[in-house]
CSV table of N, CA, C and O in Angstrom, one decimal:
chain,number,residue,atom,x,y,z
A,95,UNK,N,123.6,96.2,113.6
A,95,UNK,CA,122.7,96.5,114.6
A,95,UNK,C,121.4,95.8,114.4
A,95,UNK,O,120.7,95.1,115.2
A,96,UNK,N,121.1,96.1,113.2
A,96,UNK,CA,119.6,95.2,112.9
A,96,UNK,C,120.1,93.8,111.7
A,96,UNK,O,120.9,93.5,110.8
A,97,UNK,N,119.2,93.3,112.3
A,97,UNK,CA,119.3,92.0,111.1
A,97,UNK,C,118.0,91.6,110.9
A,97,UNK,O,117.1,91.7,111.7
A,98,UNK,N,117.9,90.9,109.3
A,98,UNK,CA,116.2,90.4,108.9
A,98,UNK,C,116.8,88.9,108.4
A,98,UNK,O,117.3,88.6,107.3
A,99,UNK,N,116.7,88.4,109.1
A,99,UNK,CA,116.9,86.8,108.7
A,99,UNK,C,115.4,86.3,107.7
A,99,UNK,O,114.4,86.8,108.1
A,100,UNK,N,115.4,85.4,106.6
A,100,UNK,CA,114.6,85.0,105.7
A,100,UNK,C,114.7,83.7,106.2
A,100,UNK,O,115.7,83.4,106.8
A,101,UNK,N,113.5,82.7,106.0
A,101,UNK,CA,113.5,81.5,105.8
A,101,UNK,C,112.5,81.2,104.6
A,101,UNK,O,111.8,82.0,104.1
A,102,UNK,N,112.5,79.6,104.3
A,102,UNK,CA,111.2,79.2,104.0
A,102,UNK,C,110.9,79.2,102.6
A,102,UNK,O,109.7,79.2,102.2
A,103,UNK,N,112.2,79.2,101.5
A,103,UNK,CA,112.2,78.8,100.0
A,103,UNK,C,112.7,77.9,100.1
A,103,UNK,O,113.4,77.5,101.1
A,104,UNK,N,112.4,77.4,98.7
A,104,UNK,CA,112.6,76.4,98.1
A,104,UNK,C,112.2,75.8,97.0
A,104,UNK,O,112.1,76.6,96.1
A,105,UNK,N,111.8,74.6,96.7
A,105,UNK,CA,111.7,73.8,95.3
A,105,UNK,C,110.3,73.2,95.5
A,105,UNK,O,110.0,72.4,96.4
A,106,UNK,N,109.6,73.7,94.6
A,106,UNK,CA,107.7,73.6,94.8
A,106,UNK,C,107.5,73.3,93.4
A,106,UNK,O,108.0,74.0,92.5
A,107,UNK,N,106.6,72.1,93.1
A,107,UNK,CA,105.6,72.1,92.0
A,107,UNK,C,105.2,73.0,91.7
A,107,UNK,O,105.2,73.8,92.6
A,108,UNK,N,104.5,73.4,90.3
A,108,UNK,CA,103.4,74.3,90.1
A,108,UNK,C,102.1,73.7,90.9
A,108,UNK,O,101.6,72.6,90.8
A,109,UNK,N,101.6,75.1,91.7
A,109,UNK,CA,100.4,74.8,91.8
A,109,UNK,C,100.4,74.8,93.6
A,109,UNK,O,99.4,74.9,94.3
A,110,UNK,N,101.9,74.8,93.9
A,110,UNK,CA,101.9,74.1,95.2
A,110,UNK,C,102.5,75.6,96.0
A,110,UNK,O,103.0,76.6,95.5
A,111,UNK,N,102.3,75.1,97.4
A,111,UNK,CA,102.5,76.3,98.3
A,111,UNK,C,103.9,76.3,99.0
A,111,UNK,O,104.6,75.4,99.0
A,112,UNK,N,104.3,77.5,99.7
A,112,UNK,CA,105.4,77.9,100.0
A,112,UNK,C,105.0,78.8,101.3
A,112,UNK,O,104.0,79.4,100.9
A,113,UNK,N,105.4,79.3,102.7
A,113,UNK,CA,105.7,80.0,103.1
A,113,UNK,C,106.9,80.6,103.6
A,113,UNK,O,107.6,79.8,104.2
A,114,UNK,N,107.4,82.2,103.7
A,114,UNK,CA,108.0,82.7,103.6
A,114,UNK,C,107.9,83.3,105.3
A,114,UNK,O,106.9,83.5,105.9
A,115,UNK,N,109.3,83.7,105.9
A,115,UNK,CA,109.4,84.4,107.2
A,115,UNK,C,110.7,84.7,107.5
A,115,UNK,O,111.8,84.1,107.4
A,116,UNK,N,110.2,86.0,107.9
A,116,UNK,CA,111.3,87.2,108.0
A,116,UNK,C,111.2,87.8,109.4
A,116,UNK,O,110.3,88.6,109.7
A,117,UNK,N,112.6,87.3,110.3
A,117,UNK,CA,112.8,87.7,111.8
A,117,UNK,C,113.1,88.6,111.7
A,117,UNK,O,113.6,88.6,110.6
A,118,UNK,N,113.2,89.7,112.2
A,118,UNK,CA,114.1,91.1,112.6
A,118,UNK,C,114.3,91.0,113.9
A,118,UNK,O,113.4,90.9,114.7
A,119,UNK,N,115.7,91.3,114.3
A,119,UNK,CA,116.5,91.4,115.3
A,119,UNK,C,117.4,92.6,115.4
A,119,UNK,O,117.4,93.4,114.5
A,120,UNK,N,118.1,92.7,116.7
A,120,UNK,CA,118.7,93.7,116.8
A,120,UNK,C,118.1,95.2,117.8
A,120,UNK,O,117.2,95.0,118.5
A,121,UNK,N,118.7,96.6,117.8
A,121,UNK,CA,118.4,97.2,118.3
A,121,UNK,C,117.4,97.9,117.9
A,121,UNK,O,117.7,98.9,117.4
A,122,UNK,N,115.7,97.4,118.0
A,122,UNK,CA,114.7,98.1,117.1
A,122,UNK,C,114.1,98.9,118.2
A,122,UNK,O,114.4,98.7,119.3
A,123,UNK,N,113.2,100.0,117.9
A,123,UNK,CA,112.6,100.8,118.6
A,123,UNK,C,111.2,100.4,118.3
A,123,UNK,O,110.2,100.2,119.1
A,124,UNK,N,111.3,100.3,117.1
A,124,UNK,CA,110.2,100.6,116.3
A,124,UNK,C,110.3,99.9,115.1
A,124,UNK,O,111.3,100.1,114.4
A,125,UNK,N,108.9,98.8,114.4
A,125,UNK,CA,109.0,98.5,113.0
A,125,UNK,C,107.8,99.1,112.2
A,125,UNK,O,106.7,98.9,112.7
A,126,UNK,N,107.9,100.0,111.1
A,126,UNK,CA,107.2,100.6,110.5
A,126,UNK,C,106.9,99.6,109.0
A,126,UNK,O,106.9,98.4,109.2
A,127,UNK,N,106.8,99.8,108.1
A,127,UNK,CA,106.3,99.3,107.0
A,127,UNK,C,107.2,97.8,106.6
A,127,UNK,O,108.4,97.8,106.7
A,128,UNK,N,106.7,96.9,106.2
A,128,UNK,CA,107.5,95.2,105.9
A,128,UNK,C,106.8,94.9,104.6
A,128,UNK,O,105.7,95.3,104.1
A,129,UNK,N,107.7,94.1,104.1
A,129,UNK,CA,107.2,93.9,102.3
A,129,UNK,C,108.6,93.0,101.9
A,129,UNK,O,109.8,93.0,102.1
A,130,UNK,N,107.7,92.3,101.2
A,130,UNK,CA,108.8,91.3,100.3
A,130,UNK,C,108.6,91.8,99.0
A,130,UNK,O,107.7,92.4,98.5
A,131,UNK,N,110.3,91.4,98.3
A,131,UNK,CA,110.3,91.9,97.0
A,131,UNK,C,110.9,90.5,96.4
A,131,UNK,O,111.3,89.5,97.0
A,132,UNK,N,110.8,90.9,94.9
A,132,UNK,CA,111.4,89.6,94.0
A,132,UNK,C,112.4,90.1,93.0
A,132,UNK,O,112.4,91.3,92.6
A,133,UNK,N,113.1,89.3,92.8
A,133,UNK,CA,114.3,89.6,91.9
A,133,UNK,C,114.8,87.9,90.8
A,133,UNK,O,115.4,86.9,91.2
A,134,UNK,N,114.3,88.0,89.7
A,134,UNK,CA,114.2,87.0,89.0
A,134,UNK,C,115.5,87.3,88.0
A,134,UNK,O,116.1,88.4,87.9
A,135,UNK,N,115.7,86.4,87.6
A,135,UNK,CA,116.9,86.3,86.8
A,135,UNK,C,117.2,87.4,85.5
A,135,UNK,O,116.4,87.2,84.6
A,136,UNK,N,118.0,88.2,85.2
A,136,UNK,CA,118.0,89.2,84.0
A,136,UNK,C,116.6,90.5,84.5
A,136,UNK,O,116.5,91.5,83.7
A,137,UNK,N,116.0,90.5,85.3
A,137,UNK,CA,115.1,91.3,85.8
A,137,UNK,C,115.3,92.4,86.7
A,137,UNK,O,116.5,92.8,86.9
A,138,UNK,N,114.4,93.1,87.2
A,138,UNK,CA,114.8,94.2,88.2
A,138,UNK,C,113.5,93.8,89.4
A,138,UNK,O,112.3,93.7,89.3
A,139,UNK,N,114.6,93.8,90.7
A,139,UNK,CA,113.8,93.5,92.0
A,139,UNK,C,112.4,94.2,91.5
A,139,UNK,O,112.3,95.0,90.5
A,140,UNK,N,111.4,93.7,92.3
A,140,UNK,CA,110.1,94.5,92.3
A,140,UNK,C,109.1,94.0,93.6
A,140,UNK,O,109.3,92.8,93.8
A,141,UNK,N,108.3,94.5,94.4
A,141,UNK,CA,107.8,94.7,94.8
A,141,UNK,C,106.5,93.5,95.0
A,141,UNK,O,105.4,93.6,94.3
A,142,UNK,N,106.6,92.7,95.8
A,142,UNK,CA,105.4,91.6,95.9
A,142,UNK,C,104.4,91.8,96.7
A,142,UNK,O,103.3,91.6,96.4
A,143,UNK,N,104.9,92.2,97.8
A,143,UNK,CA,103.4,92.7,99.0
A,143,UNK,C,104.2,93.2,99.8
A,143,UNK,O,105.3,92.8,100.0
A,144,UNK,N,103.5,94.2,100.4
A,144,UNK,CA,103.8,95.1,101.4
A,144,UNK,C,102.8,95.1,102.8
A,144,UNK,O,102.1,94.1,102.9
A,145,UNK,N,102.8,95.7,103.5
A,145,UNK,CA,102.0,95.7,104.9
A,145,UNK,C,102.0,97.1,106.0
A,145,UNK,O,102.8,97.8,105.5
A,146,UNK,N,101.8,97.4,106.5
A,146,UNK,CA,102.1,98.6,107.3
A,146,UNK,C,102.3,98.2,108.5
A,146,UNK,O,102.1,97.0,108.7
A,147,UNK,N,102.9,99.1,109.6
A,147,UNK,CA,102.4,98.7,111.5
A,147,UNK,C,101.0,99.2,111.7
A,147,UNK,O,100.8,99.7,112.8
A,148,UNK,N,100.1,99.1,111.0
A,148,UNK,CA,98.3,98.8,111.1
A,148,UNK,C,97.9,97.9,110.0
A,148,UNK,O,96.9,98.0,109.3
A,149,UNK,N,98.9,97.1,110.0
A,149,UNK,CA,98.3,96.2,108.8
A,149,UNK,C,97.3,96.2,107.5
A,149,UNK,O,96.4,95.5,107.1
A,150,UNK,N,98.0,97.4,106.8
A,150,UNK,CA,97.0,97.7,105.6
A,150,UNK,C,98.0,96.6,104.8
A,150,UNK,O,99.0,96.2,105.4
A,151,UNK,N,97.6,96.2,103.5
A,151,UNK,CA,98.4,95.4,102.9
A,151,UNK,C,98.1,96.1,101.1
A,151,UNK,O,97.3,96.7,100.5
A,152,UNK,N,98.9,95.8,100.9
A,152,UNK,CA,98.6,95.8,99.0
A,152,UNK,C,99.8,94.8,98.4
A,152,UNK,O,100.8,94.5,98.9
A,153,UNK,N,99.4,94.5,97.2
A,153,UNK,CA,100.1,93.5,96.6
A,153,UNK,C,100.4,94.1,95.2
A,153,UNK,O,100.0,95.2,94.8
A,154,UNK,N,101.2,93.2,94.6
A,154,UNK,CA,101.8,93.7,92.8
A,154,UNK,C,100.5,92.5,92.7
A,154,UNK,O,100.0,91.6,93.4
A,155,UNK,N,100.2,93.1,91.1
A,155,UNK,CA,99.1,92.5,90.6
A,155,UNK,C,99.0,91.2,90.3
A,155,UNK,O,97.8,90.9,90.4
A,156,UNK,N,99.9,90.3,89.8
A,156,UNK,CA,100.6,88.7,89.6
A,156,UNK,C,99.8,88.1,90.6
A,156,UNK,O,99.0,87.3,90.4
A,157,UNK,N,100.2,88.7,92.0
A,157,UNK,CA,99.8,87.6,93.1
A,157,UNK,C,98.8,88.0,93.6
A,157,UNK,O,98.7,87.4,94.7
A,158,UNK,N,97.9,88.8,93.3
A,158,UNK,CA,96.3,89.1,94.1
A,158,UNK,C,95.7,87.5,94.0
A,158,UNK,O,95.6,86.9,92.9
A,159,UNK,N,95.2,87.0,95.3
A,159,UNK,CA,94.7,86.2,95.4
A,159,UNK,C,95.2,85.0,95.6
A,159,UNK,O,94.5,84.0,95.8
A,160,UNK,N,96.5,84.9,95.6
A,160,UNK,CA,97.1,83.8,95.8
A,160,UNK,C,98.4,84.2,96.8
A,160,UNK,O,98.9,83.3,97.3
A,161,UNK,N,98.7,85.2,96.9
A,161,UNK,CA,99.8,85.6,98.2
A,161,UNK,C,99.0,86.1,98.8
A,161,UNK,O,98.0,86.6,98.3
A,162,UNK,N,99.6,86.0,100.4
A,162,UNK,CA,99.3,87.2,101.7
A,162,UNK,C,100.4,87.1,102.4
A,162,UNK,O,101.1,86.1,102.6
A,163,UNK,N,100.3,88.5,102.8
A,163,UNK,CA,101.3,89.0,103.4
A,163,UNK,C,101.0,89.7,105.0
A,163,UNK,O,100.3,90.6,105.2
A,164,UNK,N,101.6,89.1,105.8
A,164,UNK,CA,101.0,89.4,107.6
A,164,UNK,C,102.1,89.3,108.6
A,164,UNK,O,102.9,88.5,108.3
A,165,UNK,N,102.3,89.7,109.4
A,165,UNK,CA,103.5,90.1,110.4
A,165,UNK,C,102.7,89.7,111.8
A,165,UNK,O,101.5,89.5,111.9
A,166,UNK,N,103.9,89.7,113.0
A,166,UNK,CA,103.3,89.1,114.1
A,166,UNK,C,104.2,90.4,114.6
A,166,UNK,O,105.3,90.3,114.2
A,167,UNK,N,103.9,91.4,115.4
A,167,UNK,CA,104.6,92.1,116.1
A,167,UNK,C,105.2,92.0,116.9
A,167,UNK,O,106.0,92.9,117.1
A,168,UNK,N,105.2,91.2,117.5
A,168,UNK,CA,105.2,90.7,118.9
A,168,UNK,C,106.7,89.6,118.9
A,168,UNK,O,107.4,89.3,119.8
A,169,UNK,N,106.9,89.4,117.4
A,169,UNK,CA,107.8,88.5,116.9
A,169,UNK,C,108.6,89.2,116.6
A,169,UNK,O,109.8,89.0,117.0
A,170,UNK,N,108.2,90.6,115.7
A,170,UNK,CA,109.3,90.9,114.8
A,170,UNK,C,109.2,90.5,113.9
A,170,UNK,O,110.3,90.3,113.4
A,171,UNK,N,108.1,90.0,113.1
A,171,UNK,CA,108.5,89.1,112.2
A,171,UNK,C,107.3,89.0,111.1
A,171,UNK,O,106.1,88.8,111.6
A,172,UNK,N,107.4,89.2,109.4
A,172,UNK,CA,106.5,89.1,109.2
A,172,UNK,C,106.7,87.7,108.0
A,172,UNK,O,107.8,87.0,108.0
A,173,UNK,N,105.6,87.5,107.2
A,173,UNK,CA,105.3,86.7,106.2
A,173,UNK,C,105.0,86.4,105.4
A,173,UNK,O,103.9,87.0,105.1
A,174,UNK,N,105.2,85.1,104.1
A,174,UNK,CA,104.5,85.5,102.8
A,174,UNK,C,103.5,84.2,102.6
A,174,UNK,O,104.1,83.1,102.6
A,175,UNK,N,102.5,84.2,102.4
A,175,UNK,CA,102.3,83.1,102.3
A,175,UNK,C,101.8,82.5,101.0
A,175,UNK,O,100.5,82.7,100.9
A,176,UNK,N,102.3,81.9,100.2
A,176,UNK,CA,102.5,82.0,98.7
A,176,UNK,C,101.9,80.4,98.4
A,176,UNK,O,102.3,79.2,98.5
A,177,UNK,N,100.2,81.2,97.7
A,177,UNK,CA,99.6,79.5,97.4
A,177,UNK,C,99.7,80.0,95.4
A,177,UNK,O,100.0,80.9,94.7
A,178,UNK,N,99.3,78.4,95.2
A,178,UNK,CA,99.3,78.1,93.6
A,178,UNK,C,100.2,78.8,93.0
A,178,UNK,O,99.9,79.6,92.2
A,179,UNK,N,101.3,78.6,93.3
A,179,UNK,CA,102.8,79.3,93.1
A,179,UNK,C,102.8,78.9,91.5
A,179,UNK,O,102.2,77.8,91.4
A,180,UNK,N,103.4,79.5,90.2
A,180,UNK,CA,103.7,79.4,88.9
A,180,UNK,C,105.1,79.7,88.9
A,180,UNK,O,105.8,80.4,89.6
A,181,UNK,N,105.2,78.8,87.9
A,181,UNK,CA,107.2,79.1,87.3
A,181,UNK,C,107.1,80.4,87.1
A,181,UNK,O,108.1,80.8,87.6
A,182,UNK,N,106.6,81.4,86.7
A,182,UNK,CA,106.8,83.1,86.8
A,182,UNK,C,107.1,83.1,88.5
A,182,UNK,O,107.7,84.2,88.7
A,183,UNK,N,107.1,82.7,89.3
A,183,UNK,CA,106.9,83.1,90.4
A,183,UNK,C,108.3,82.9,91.1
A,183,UNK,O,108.6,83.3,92.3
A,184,UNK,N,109.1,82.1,90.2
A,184,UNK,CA,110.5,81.8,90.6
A,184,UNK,C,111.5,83.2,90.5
A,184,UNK,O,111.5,84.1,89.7
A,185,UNK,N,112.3,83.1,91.5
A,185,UNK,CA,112.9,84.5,92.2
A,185,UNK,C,113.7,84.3,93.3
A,185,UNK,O,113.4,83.3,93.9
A,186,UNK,N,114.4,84.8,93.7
A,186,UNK,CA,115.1,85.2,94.6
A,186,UNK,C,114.1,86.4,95.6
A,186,UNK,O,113.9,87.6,95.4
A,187,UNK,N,113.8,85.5,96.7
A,187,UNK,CA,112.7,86.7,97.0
A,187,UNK,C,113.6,87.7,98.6
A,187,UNK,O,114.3,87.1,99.4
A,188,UNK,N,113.5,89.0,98.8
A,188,UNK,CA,114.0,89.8,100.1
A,188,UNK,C,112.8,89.9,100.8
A,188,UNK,O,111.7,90.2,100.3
A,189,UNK,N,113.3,89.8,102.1
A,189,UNK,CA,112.4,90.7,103.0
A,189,UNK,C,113.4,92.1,102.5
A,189,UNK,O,114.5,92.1,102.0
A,190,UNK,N,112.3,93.3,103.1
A,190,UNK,CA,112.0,94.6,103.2
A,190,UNK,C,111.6,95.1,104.6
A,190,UNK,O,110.6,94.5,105.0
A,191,UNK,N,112.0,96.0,105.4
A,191,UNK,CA,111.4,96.8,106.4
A,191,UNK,C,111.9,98.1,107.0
A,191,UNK,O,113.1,98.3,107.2
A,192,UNK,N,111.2,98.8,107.1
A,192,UNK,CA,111.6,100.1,107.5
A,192,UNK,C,112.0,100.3,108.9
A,192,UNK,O,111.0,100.9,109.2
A,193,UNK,N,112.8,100.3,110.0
A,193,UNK,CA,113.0,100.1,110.7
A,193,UNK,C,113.6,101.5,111.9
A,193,UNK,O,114.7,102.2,111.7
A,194,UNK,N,112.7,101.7,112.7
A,194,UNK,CA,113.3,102.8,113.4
A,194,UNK,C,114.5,101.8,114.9
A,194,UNK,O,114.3,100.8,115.5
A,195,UNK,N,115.7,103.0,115.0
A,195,UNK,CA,116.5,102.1,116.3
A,195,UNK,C,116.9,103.3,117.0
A,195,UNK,O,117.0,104.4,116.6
A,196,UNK,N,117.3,102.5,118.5
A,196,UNK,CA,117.5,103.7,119.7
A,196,UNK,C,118.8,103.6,120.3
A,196,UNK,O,119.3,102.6,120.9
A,197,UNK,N,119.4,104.8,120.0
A,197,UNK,CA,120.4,104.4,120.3
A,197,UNK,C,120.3,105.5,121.5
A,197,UNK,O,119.6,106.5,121.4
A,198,UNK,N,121.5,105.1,122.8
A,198,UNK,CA,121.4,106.4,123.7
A,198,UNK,C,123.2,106.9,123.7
A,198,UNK,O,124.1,106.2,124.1
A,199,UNK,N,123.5,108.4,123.1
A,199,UNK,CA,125.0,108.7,123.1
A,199,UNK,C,124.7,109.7,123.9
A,199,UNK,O,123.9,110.6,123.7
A,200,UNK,N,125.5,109.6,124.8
A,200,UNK,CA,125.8,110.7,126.5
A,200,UNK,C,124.6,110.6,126.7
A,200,UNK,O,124.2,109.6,126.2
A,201,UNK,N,123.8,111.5,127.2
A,201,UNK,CA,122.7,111.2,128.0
A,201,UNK,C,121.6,111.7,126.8
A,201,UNK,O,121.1,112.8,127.1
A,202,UNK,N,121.2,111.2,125.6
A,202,UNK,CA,120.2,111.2,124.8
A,202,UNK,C,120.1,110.2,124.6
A,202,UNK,O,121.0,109.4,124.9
A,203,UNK,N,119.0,109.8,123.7
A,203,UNK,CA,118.2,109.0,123.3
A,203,UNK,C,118.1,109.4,121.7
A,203,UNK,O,117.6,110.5,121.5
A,204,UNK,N,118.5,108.6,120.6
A,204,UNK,CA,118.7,108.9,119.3
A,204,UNK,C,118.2,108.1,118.5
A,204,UNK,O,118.9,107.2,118.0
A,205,UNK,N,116.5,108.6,118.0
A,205,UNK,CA,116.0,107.8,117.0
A,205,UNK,C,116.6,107.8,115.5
A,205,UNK,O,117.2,108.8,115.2
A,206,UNK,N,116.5,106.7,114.6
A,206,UNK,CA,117.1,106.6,113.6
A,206,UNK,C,116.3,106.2,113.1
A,206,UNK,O,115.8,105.3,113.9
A,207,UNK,N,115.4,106.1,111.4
A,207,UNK,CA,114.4,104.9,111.2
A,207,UNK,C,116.1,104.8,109.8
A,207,UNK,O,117.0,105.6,109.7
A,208,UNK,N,115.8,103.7,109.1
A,208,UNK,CA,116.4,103.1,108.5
A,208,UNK,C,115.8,102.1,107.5
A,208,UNK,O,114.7,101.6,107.8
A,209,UNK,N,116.3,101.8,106.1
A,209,UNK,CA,115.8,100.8,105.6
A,209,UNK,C,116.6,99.5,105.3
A,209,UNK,O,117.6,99.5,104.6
A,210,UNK,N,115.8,98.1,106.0
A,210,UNK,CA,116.8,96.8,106.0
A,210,UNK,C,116.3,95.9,104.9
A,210,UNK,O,115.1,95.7,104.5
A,211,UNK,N,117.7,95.1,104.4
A,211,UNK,CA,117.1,94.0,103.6
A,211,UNK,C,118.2,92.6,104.2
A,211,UNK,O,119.4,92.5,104.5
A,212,UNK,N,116.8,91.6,104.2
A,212,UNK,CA,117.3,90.5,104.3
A,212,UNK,C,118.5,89.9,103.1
A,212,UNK,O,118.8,90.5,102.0
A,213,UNK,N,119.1,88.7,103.7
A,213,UNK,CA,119.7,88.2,102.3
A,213,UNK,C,119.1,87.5,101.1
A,213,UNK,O,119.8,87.2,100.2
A,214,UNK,N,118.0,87.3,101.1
A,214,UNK,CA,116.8,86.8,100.2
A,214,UNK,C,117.3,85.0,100.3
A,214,UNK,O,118.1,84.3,100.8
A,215,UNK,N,116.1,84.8,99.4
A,215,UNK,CA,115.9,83.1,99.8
A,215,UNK,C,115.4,82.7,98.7
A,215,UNK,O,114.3,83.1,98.5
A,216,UNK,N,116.1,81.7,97.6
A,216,UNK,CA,115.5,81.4,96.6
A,216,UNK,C,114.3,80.4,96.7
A,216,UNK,O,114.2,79.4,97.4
A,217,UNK,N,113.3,80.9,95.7
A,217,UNK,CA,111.7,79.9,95.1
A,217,UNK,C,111.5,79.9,94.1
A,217,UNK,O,111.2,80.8,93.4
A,218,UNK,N,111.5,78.6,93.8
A,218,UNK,CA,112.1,78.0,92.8
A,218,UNK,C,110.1,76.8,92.3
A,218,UNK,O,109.7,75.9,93.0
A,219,UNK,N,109.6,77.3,91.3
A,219,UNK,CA,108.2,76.4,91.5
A,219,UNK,C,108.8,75.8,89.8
A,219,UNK,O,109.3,76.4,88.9
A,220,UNK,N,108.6,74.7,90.0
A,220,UNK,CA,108.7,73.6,88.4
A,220,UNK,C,107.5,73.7,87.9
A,220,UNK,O,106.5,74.0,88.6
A,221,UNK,N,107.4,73.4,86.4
A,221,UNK,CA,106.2,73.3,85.5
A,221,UNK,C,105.8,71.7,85.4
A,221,UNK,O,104.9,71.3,84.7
């Protein structure tokens, strides 16, 4: 019913920039909180930046200052925008979003929120 399609990794120098976007499709009602996570090799996913539907944002501490994280509502869609990228920064990165959907069975209306993950998208920065 919902899908989060990723684009926008790939193979970056150190030093050099990348941006990141994540469509959401499907039967949404509603999108509540969006956030990319990382998942590096022998590691455990974790948490890169996050965002709200009022646009608060917070970040894991690695990328203060060099990631942001911002969504277009109107799209569905949010993004990462990842400057002076480091070989630490290499990952298999997901979108994240919390997603409310409507469904109508006989004559109701049936909210659902739910949580979706894209298929992630590897970024890959060389030294």
């Amino acid at each position: 019913q919902v899908q989060l399609v990723e684009s926008g990794g790939g193979l970056v120098q150190a030093g050099g920039s990348l941006r990141l976007s994540c469509a959401a499709s499907g039967s949404i009602f509603s999108i509540n909180a969006m956030g990319w996570y990382r998942q590096a090799p022998g590691k455990h996913r974790e948490l890169v930046a996050a965002i709200t539907s009022g646009s608060t944002t917070n970040y894991e501490d690695s990328v203060k200052g060099r990631f942001t994280i911002s969504r277009d509502n109107a799209k569905n869609t949010v993004y990462l925008q990842m400057n002076s990228l480091k070989p630490e920064d290499t990952a298999v990165y997901y979108c994240n979003a919390r997603i409310t959907t409507r469904q109508t069975v006989g004559v109701m209306d049936v909210l659902r929120q739910n949580e979706y993950w894209g298929q992630g998208t590897q970024v890959t920065v060389s030294s």
